[in-house]
Amino acid sequence: MSSLQSLFKPNSIAVIGASNNKEKIGYSIVENIKNCGYSGAVYPINPKEKEILGYQCYPSIGEIGRPVDVAVISIPAAPSLQVARECGQAGVKFLVVITAGFKEIGEVGLKREKELLEICREYNMRLVGPNVVGIMDTHSPLNASFADGSPEKGEIAFISQSGAMLLAILDWSRSRGLGFSRFVSMGNKADLNEVDFIWSAAEDPNTKVILAYLEDVTDGKRFIQVVREASLKKPVIILKSGTSSAGARAASSHTGALAGSDLAYDVAFRQCGVIRVQEMSDLFDLAISFINQPVPAGDRVAIVTNSGGPGIIATDSVERNGLHMARFSKETIEKMRQHLPVEASLYNPVDVLGDARADRFNVALEAVLEDEQTDSLLLLLSPTAVTEPEKTAESLVSLRKKYASKPIFASLTGGKRLEKGARILTQAGIPCFPFPEPALKSIAGMVSYTRLRQKIQRRTPLPEVTEKAKATVKAILYDVMRDHRSVLLGNEASQVAAAYGIPVAPIYLAKTPEEAITIADSLGYPIVLKVASPKIIHKSDVGGVQVGLENAAQVREGYLKIMDSVSRLLPGTPVYGIEVQKMMPKGPETIIGMTRDLQFGPLLAFGLGGIYVNLLKDVSFRLAEGLNMEEIEEMITETKAHTLLRGYRGSTPCDLCAITEALARVARLSLDFPEIKEIDLNPVIAYPDSAMALDVKITAANENEQEE
Ligand code: COA
């Protein structure tokens, strides 16, 4: 991955469209560069001016005569292409195109954006935007944007697909004293996109946490590969909007974003170790927690409160957020018993009672922090006549130093009386909220990072298959295309599956009753017959299935019955013959499926099969890209079907390894053949020593789709 070092730390920067007119964006950009303390060379470009904000002005980029790392373009869209070309000819490394009027306005803009990208490619220039506010790095320092000033210096990198969001956050952050390492407006992401900026922030020594506001992901495959590595280095927290169908439409008209399925985003983020949040406030609450706190070792929370109500609310919230209440040791309880009143509740949540002063809080706080069962601590304080908010806050700050490995959060619920105490905590880096819920959401976010990080470190790869297997599948798909079909016949699908080691009860195609009998004799009875037609999806509905055929006579009769029924109910439908399959013994039914997501590629599904599949919706999902065997095992354990398969109430356990292997091979097949659009193994019977799919449907992209 190419380095963005010269973008965020340029030796020289040119502003094309720089202006002496304070109303112009071109003025604000130069003003920001100057005011942020940027120490490199600055070249304003404007054919009419000699000097702008004290910098010598040039009529064009070509006339500077010295190397330029970054050129910011702030002139209207139509002439910007010619200027971009001049930048290329002058050897500029990075273009930041502020100008709007590209992909986001439709056909004309899209054509313009493609041309801009072509120019950049021709001259080996990287492009930020177009349609951006600009970029900032507080440590360089650099502010190449038309924002209203710069953020405070800090350790949070904020990457945004919406410029307006970035500007709003900048303003808000200053009122909260929140610092940033970088601000990046990505705009239309014609070239550089979230993957480049997330990776660059992951490598940036001044960034501790990476936040992103996204409306879509440009390249799902690259996202999975790169962001996974980034998450191992530092927390990546993403708010992805457009989850509702109306939101997705709005996102698409905003920056021309192509929103894929939200489910796939969810799965992709989890597989990459990304913490996904749903609200802007969560994004920053979590960022502040990561900046100031150690990551909790586990999910056990200790709560100390001076009032019952908030204690109960917080306890409920612990559960809702997938956390657990710490169970204190006998020693901890004993320690508290010696110093707290008899009415106090010594079990989690610890209630030190409404008349508690700072000393009583201190006893409880220290006791639970000392306990090995506590992974994180939440202080809840409501104001009573005797509460000492500032003193309590100060004692929590000193405990934090003593127990530095455990994250500490606070919720001071009240108003004016608590303001000073809250300030003491915030200044010491203890996240302090007016209510308990956001504190617990933040703890849960931190815990999920620990878990996700552990998960993405496991990497047993998917099995590979031989070149011969690939050639077999290729030849079958070629025949299907040549036949202008997209749905594979049962026998073709079964051969594809078999080539990849996916266990499917073999299916053979018979074109006459005699052929069916010969195949049935070789397979052994009982036998199942199914109509073979790419046009018939629900075979049973048209009398296209005969089961439990015990001998040659029944096979002949079944064959003729199917042909007769189909020709009566669906006259003229092409029928290729009859599929012959051995009838398999019964067992727990599961399903394995694959559909292809627009952004992230093959999305695998596993769940309970049979007649309840739609009712129970017991399905778990993973993306095939970057998938490993451990993830597949986890995918199976996430379903209720897992309880059944492990051996429920004395039933024999099923072969989970065989199911895992089948899923892995379906993933491998979908990765190797992008032209396969859908795979449906239903049912897959789980036996004690194997697994076997009884039916397999494979759909390939038809010719038109492949040309896209
Ligand atoms: N080289 C150098 N300077 C040039 C030039 C060129 N080829 N062509 C024009 N200029 C000068 C102009 O003369 C003007 O200078 P002046 O103020 O001294 O007259 C300056 O560059 C700016 O050009 P102008 O035509 O006045 O454009 P503008 O400032 O009105 O608008 C944009 C330019 C980029 C701001 C505007 O087209 C735009 O896209 N606005 C939306 C930006 C936006 O919202 N981005 C996304 C944020 S989320």
PDB file of C-alpha atoms in Angstrom, residues 84-249:
ATOM      1  CA  ALA A  84      -5.337  18.774 -12.783  1.00  0.00           C
ATOM      2  CA  ARG A  85      -3.426  17.953 -15.959  1.00  0.00           C
ATOM      3  CA  GLU A  86      -1.068  20.897 -15.352  1.00  0.00           C
ATOM      4  CA  CYS A  87      -0.501  19.584 -11.828  1.00  0.00           C
ATOM      5  CA  GLY A  88       0.406  16.193 -13.261  1.00  0.00           C
ATOM      6  CA  GLN A  89       2.826  17.791 -15.694  1.00  0.00           C
ATOM      7  CA  ALA A  90       4.402  19.727 -12.815  1.00  0.00           C
ATOM      8  CA  GLY A  91       5.019  16.494 -10.887  1.00  0.00           C
ATOM      9  CA  VAL A  92       2.467  17.047  -8.072  1.00  0.00           C
ATOM     10  CA  LYS A  93       2.130  13.929  -5.867  1.00  0.00           C
ATOM     11  CA  PHE A  94      -1.354  14.464  -4.365  1.00  0.00           C
ATOM     12  CA  LEU A  95      -4.420  16.382  -5.522  1.00  0.00           C
ATOM     13  CA  VAL A  96      -7.063  17.477  -3.022  1.00  0.00           C
ATOM     14  CA  VAL A  97     -10.066  18.476  -5.115  1.00  0.00           C
ATOM     15  CA  ILE A  98     -12.461  20.625  -3.094  1.00  0.00           C
ATOM     16  CA  THR A  99     -14.643  21.301  -6.130  1.00  0.00           C
ATOM     17  CA  ALA A 100     -18.168  19.866  -6.298  1.00  0.00           C
ATOM     18  CA  GLY A 101     -19.992  18.970  -9.526  1.00  0.00           C
ATOM     19  CA  PHE A 102     -18.697  15.441 -10.130  1.00  0.00           C
ATOM     20  CA  LYS A 103     -20.253  11.985  -9.635  1.00  0.00           C
ATOM     21  CA  GLU A 104     -22.768  13.349  -7.123  1.00  0.00           C
ATOM     22  CA  ILE A 105     -24.607  15.405  -9.767  1.00  0.00           C
ATOM     23  CA  GLY A 106     -25.251  12.525 -12.187  1.00  0.00           C
ATOM     24  CA  GLU A 107     -24.208  11.575 -15.706  1.00  0.00           C
ATOM     25  CA  VAL A 108     -22.222  14.707 -16.667  1.00  0.00           C
ATOM     26  CA  GLY A 109     -20.417  14.768 -13.340  1.00  0.00           C
ATOM     27  CA  LEU A 110     -19.638  11.058 -13.488  1.00  0.00           C
ATOM     28  CA  LYS A 111     -17.978  11.496 -16.876  1.00  0.00           C
ATOM     29  CA  ARG A 112     -15.986  14.417 -15.494  1.00  0.00           C
ATOM     30  CA  GLU A 113     -14.905  12.397 -12.470  1.00  0.00           C
ATOM     31  CA  LYS A 114     -13.735   9.522 -14.672  1.00  0.00           C
ATOM     32  CA  GLU A 115     -11.668  11.958 -16.710  1.00  0.00           C
ATOM     33  CA  LEU A 116     -10.173  13.457 -13.560  1.00  0.00           C
ATOM     34  CA  LEU A 117      -9.189  10.004 -12.365  1.00  0.00           C
ATOM     35  CA  GLU A 118      -7.671   9.141 -15.739  1.00  0.00           C
ATOM     36  CA  ILE A 119      -5.531  12.276 -15.572  1.00  0.00           C
ATOM     37  CA  CYS A 120      -4.376  11.327 -12.076  1.00  0.00           C
ATOM     38  CA  ARG A 121      -3.516   7.805 -13.214  1.00  0.00           C
ATOM     39  CA  GLU A 122      -1.647   9.122 -16.265  1.00  0.00           C
ATOM     40  CA  TYR A 123       0.607  11.266 -14.081  1.00  0.00           C
ATOM     41  CA  ASN A 124       0.791   8.897 -11.120  1.00  0.00           C
ATOM     42  CA  MET A 125      -0.921  11.424  -8.849  1.00  0.00           C
ATOM     43  CA  ARG A 126      -3.151  10.286  -5.978  1.00  0.00           C
ATOM     44  CA  LEU A 127      -6.471  12.016  -5.540  1.00  0.00           C
ATOM     45  CA  VAL A 128      -8.464  13.017  -2.443  1.00  0.00           C
ATOM     46  CA  GLY A 129     -12.084  13.674  -3.421  1.00  0.00           C
ATOM     47  CA  PRO A 130     -13.425  15.383  -5.455  1.00  0.00           C
ATOM     48  CA  ASN A 131     -16.155  17.188  -3.489  1.00  0.00           C
ATOM     49  CA  VAL A 132     -14.281  17.478  -0.183  1.00  0.00           C
ATOM     50  CA  VAL A 133     -13.739  19.916   2.674  1.00  0.00           C
ATOM     51  CA  GLY A 134     -10.043  18.994   2.750  1.00  0.00           C
ATOM     52  CA  ILE A 135      -7.604  17.271   5.088  1.00  0.00           C
ATOM     53  CA  MET A 136      -5.994  18.149   8.425  1.00  0.00           C
ATOM     54  CA  ASP A 137      -3.181  16.707  10.503  1.00  0.00           C
ATOM     55  CA  THR A 138      -2.702  18.497  13.797  1.00  0.00           C
ATOM     56  CA  HIS A 139       0.725  16.995  14.422  1.00  0.00           C
ATOM     57  CA  SER A 140       2.309  18.004  11.091  1.00  0.00           C
ATOM     58  CA  PRO A 141       0.650  20.576  11.486  1.00  0.00           C
ATOM     59  CA  LEU A 142      -1.463  20.969   8.344  1.00  0.00           C
ATOM     60  CA  ASN A 143      -4.932  22.289   7.657  1.00  0.00           C
ATOM     61  CA  ALA A 144      -5.612  22.156   3.917  1.00  0.00           C
ATOM     62  CA  SER A 145      -9.353  22.713   4.119  1.00  0.00           C
ATOM     63  CA  PHE A 146     -12.005  25.390   4.131  1.00  0.00           C
ATOM     64  CA  ALA A 147     -13.181  24.416   7.646  1.00  0.00           C
ATOM     65  CA  ASP A 148     -13.718  27.112  10.222  1.00  0.00           C
ATOM     66  CA  GLY A 149     -10.298  26.726  11.857  1.00  0.00           C
ATOM     67  CA  SER A 150      -8.461  23.654  13.126  1.00  0.00           C
ATOM     68  CA  PRO A 151      -9.265  21.005  15.737  1.00  0.00           C
ATOM     69  CA  GLU A 152      -7.281  20.744  18.944  1.00  0.00           C
ATOM     70  CA  LYS A 153      -4.296  18.418  18.848  1.00  0.00           C
ATOM     71  CA  GLY A 154      -5.159  14.890  19.952  1.00  0.00           C
ATOM     72  CA  GLU A 155      -5.014  11.200  19.172  1.00  0.00           C
ATOM     73  CA  ILE A 156      -8.286  10.539  17.327  1.00  0.00           C
ATOM     74  CA  ALA A 157      -8.304  10.265  13.522  1.00  0.00           C
ATOM     75  CA  PHE A 158     -11.719  11.074  12.067  1.00  0.00           C
ATOM     76  CA  ILE A 159     -12.392  10.007   8.481  1.00  0.00           C
ATOM     77  CA  SER A 160     -15.663  11.167   6.983  1.00  0.00           C
ATOM     78  CA  GLN A 161     -17.538  10.548   3.777  1.00  0.00           C
ATOM     79  CA  SER A 162     -19.647  13.605   4.579  1.00  0.00           C
ATOM     80  CA  GLY A 163     -17.939  16.979   4.601  1.00  0.00           C
ATOM     81  CA  ALA A 164     -20.774  18.612   6.528  1.00  0.00           C
ATOM     82  CA  MET A 165     -20.505  15.979   9.244  1.00  0.00           C
ATOM     83  CA  LEU A 166     -16.801  16.673   9.547  1.00  0.00           C
ATOM     84  CA  LEU A 167     -17.391  20.419   9.911  1.00  0.00           C
ATOM     85  CA  ALA A 168     -20.107  19.876  12.515  1.00  0.00           C
ATOM     86  CA  ILE A 169     -17.891  17.518  14.533  1.00  0.00           C
ATOM     87  CA  LEU A 170     -15.016  19.980  14.371  1.00  0.00           C
ATOM     88  CA  ASP A 171     -17.161  22.723  15.867  1.00  0.00           C
ATOM     89  CA  TRP A 172     -18.656  20.424  18.498  1.00  0.00           C
ATOM     90  CA  SER A 173     -15.274  18.957  19.469  1.00  0.00           C
ATOM     91  CA  ARG A 174     -13.875  22.379  20.276  1.00  0.00           C
ATOM     92  CA  SER A 175     -16.707  23.030  22.718  1.00  0.00           C
ATOM     93  CA  ARG A 176     -15.808  19.741  24.449  1.00  0.00           C
ATOM     94  CA  GLY A 177     -12.045  20.185  24.309  1.00  0.00           C
ATOM     95  CA  LEU A 178     -11.698  16.990  22.303  1.00  0.00           C
ATOM     96  CA  GLY A 179      -8.470  16.631  20.335  1.00  0.00           C
ATOM     97  CA  PHE A 180      -7.832  15.029  16.957  1.00  0.00           C
ATOM     98  CA  SER A 181      -4.765  13.757  15.142  1.00  0.00           C
ATOM     99  CA  ARG A 182      -6.383  13.876  11.707  1.00  0.00           C
ATOM    100  CA  PHE A 183      -9.527  15.031   9.971  1.00  0.00           C
ATOM    101  CA  VAL A 184     -10.103  13.598   6.503  1.00  0.00           C
ATOM    102  CA  SER A 185     -12.952  14.484   4.174  1.00  0.00           C
ATOM    103  CA  MET A 186     -13.170  11.742   1.529  1.00  0.00           C
ATOM    104  CA  GLY A 187     -15.958  13.127  -0.665  1.00  0.00           C
ATOM    105  CA  ASN A 188     -16.626  11.042  -3.760  1.00  0.00           C
ATOM    106  CA  LYS A 189     -13.627   8.734  -3.148  1.00  0.00           C
ATOM    107  CA  ALA A 190     -12.737   8.551  -6.845  1.00  0.00           C
ATOM    108  CA  ASP A 191      -9.254   7.295  -5.942  1.00  0.00           C
ATOM    109  CA  LEU A 192      -8.199   7.293  -2.281  1.00  0.00           C
ATOM    110  CA  ASN A 193     -10.907   5.821  -0.075  1.00  0.00           C
ATOM    111  CA  GLU A 194     -11.590   4.643   3.477  1.00  0.00           C
ATOM    112  CA  VAL A 195      -9.173   1.714   3.191  1.00  0.00           C
ATOM    113  CA  ASP A 196      -6.244   4.019   2.343  1.00  0.00           C
ATOM    114  CA  PHE A 197      -7.076   6.490   5.102  1.00  0.00           C
ATOM    115  CA  ILE A 198      -7.786   3.869   7.756  1.00  0.00           C
ATOM    116  CA  TRP A 199      -4.513   2.111   6.974  1.00  0.00           C
ATOM    117  CA  SER A 200      -2.592   5.368   6.965  1.00  0.00           C
ATOM    118  CA  ALA A 201      -4.077   6.284  10.361  1.00  0.00           C
ATOM    119  CA  ALA A 202      -3.224   2.794  11.647  1.00  0.00           C
ATOM    120  CA  GLU A 203       0.403   3.458  10.744  1.00  0.00           C
ATOM    121  CA  ASP A 204       0.375   7.019  12.096  1.00  0.00           C
ATOM    122  CA  PRO A 205       2.209   7.145  15.451  1.00  0.00           C
ATOM    123  CA  ASN A 206       0.098  10.115  16.575  1.00  0.00           C
ATOM    124  CA  THR A 207      -3.223   8.303  16.162  1.00  0.00           C
ATOM    125  CA  LYS A 208      -4.550   6.048  18.912  1.00  0.00           C
ATOM    126  CA  VAL A 209      -8.137   5.493  17.731  1.00  0.00           C
ATOM    127  CA  ILE A 210      -9.613   5.566  14.220  1.00  0.00           C
ATOM    128  CA  LEU A 211     -13.174   6.788  13.681  1.00  0.00           C
ATOM    129  CA  ALA A 212     -15.004   6.745  10.390  1.00  0.00           C
ATOM    130  CA  TYR A 213     -18.360   7.915   9.164  1.00  0.00           C
ATOM    131  CA  LEU A 214     -19.178   5.903   6.018  1.00  0.00           C
ATOM    132  CA  GLU A 215     -22.074   5.776   3.602  1.00  0.00           C
ATOM    133  CA  ASP A 216     -20.577   2.897   1.627  1.00  0.00           C
ATOM    134  CA  VAL A 217     -17.375   0.924   1.181  1.00  0.00           C
ATOM    135  CA  THR A 218     -15.713   1.282  -2.214  1.00  0.00           C
ATOM    136  CA  ASP A 219     -13.895  -2.037  -2.482  1.00  0.00           C
ATOM    137  CA  GLY A 220     -15.227  -4.677  -0.094  1.00  0.00           C
ATOM    138  CA  LYS A 221     -12.482  -7.207  -0.761  1.00  0.00           C
ATOM    139  CA  ARG A 222      -9.669  -4.755  -0.069  1.00  0.00           C
ATOM    140  CA  PHE A 223     -11.546  -3.405   2.942  1.00  0.00           C
ATOM    141  CA  ILE A 224     -11.657  -6.873   4.520  1.00  0.00           C
ATOM    142  CA  GLN A 225      -7.985  -7.573   3.831  1.00  0.00           C
ATOM    143  CA  VAL A 226      -6.585  -4.229   5.003  1.00  0.00           C
ATOM    144  CA  VAL A 227      -8.934  -3.080   7.773  1.00  0.00           C
ATOM    145  CA  ARG A 228      -8.462  -6.405   9.541  1.00  0.00           C
ATOM    146  CA  GLU A 229      -4.740  -5.640   9.834  1.00  0.00           C
ATOM    147  CA  ALA A 230      -5.507  -2.068  10.915  1.00  0.00           C
ATOM    148  CA  SER A 231      -7.804  -3.334  13.702  1.00  0.00           C
ATOM    149  CA  LEU A 232      -4.969  -5.411  15.082  1.00  0.00           C
ATOM    150  CA  LYS A 233      -2.932  -2.215  15.485  1.00  0.00           C
ATOM    151  CA  LYS A 234      -5.618   0.049  17.015  1.00  0.00           C
ATOM    152  CA  PRO A 235      -9.387   0.302  17.480  1.00  0.00           C
ATOM    153  CA  VAL A 236     -11.351   1.117  14.320  1.00  0.00           C
ATOM    154  CA  ILE A 237     -14.851   2.410  15.104  1.00  0.00           C
ATOM    155  CA  ILE A 238     -17.273   2.968  12.251  1.00  0.00           C
ATOM    156  CA  LEU A 239     -20.669   4.530  11.926  1.00  0.00           C
ATOM    157  CA  LYS A 240     -22.134   3.298   8.652  1.00  0.00           C
ATOM    158  CA  SER A 241     -25.290   5.138   7.712  1.00  0.00           C
ATOM    159  CA  GLY A 242     -27.959   4.161   5.218  1.00  0.00           C
ATOM    160  CA  THR A 243     -29.095   1.090   7.181  1.00  0.00           C
ATOM    161  CA  SER A 244     -32.772   1.766   6.496  1.00  0.00           C
ATOM    162  CA  SER A 245     -33.902   1.458   2.881  1.00  0.00           C
ATOM    163  CA  ALA A 246     -34.799   5.171   2.830  1.00  0.00           C
ATOM    164  CA  GLY A 247     -31.375   5.961   4.367  1.00  0.00           C
ATOM    165  CA  ALA A 248     -29.642   3.861   1.715  1.00  0.00           C
ATOM    166  CA  ARG A 249     -31.407   5.814  -1.031  1.00  0.00           C
TER     167      ARG A 249
END
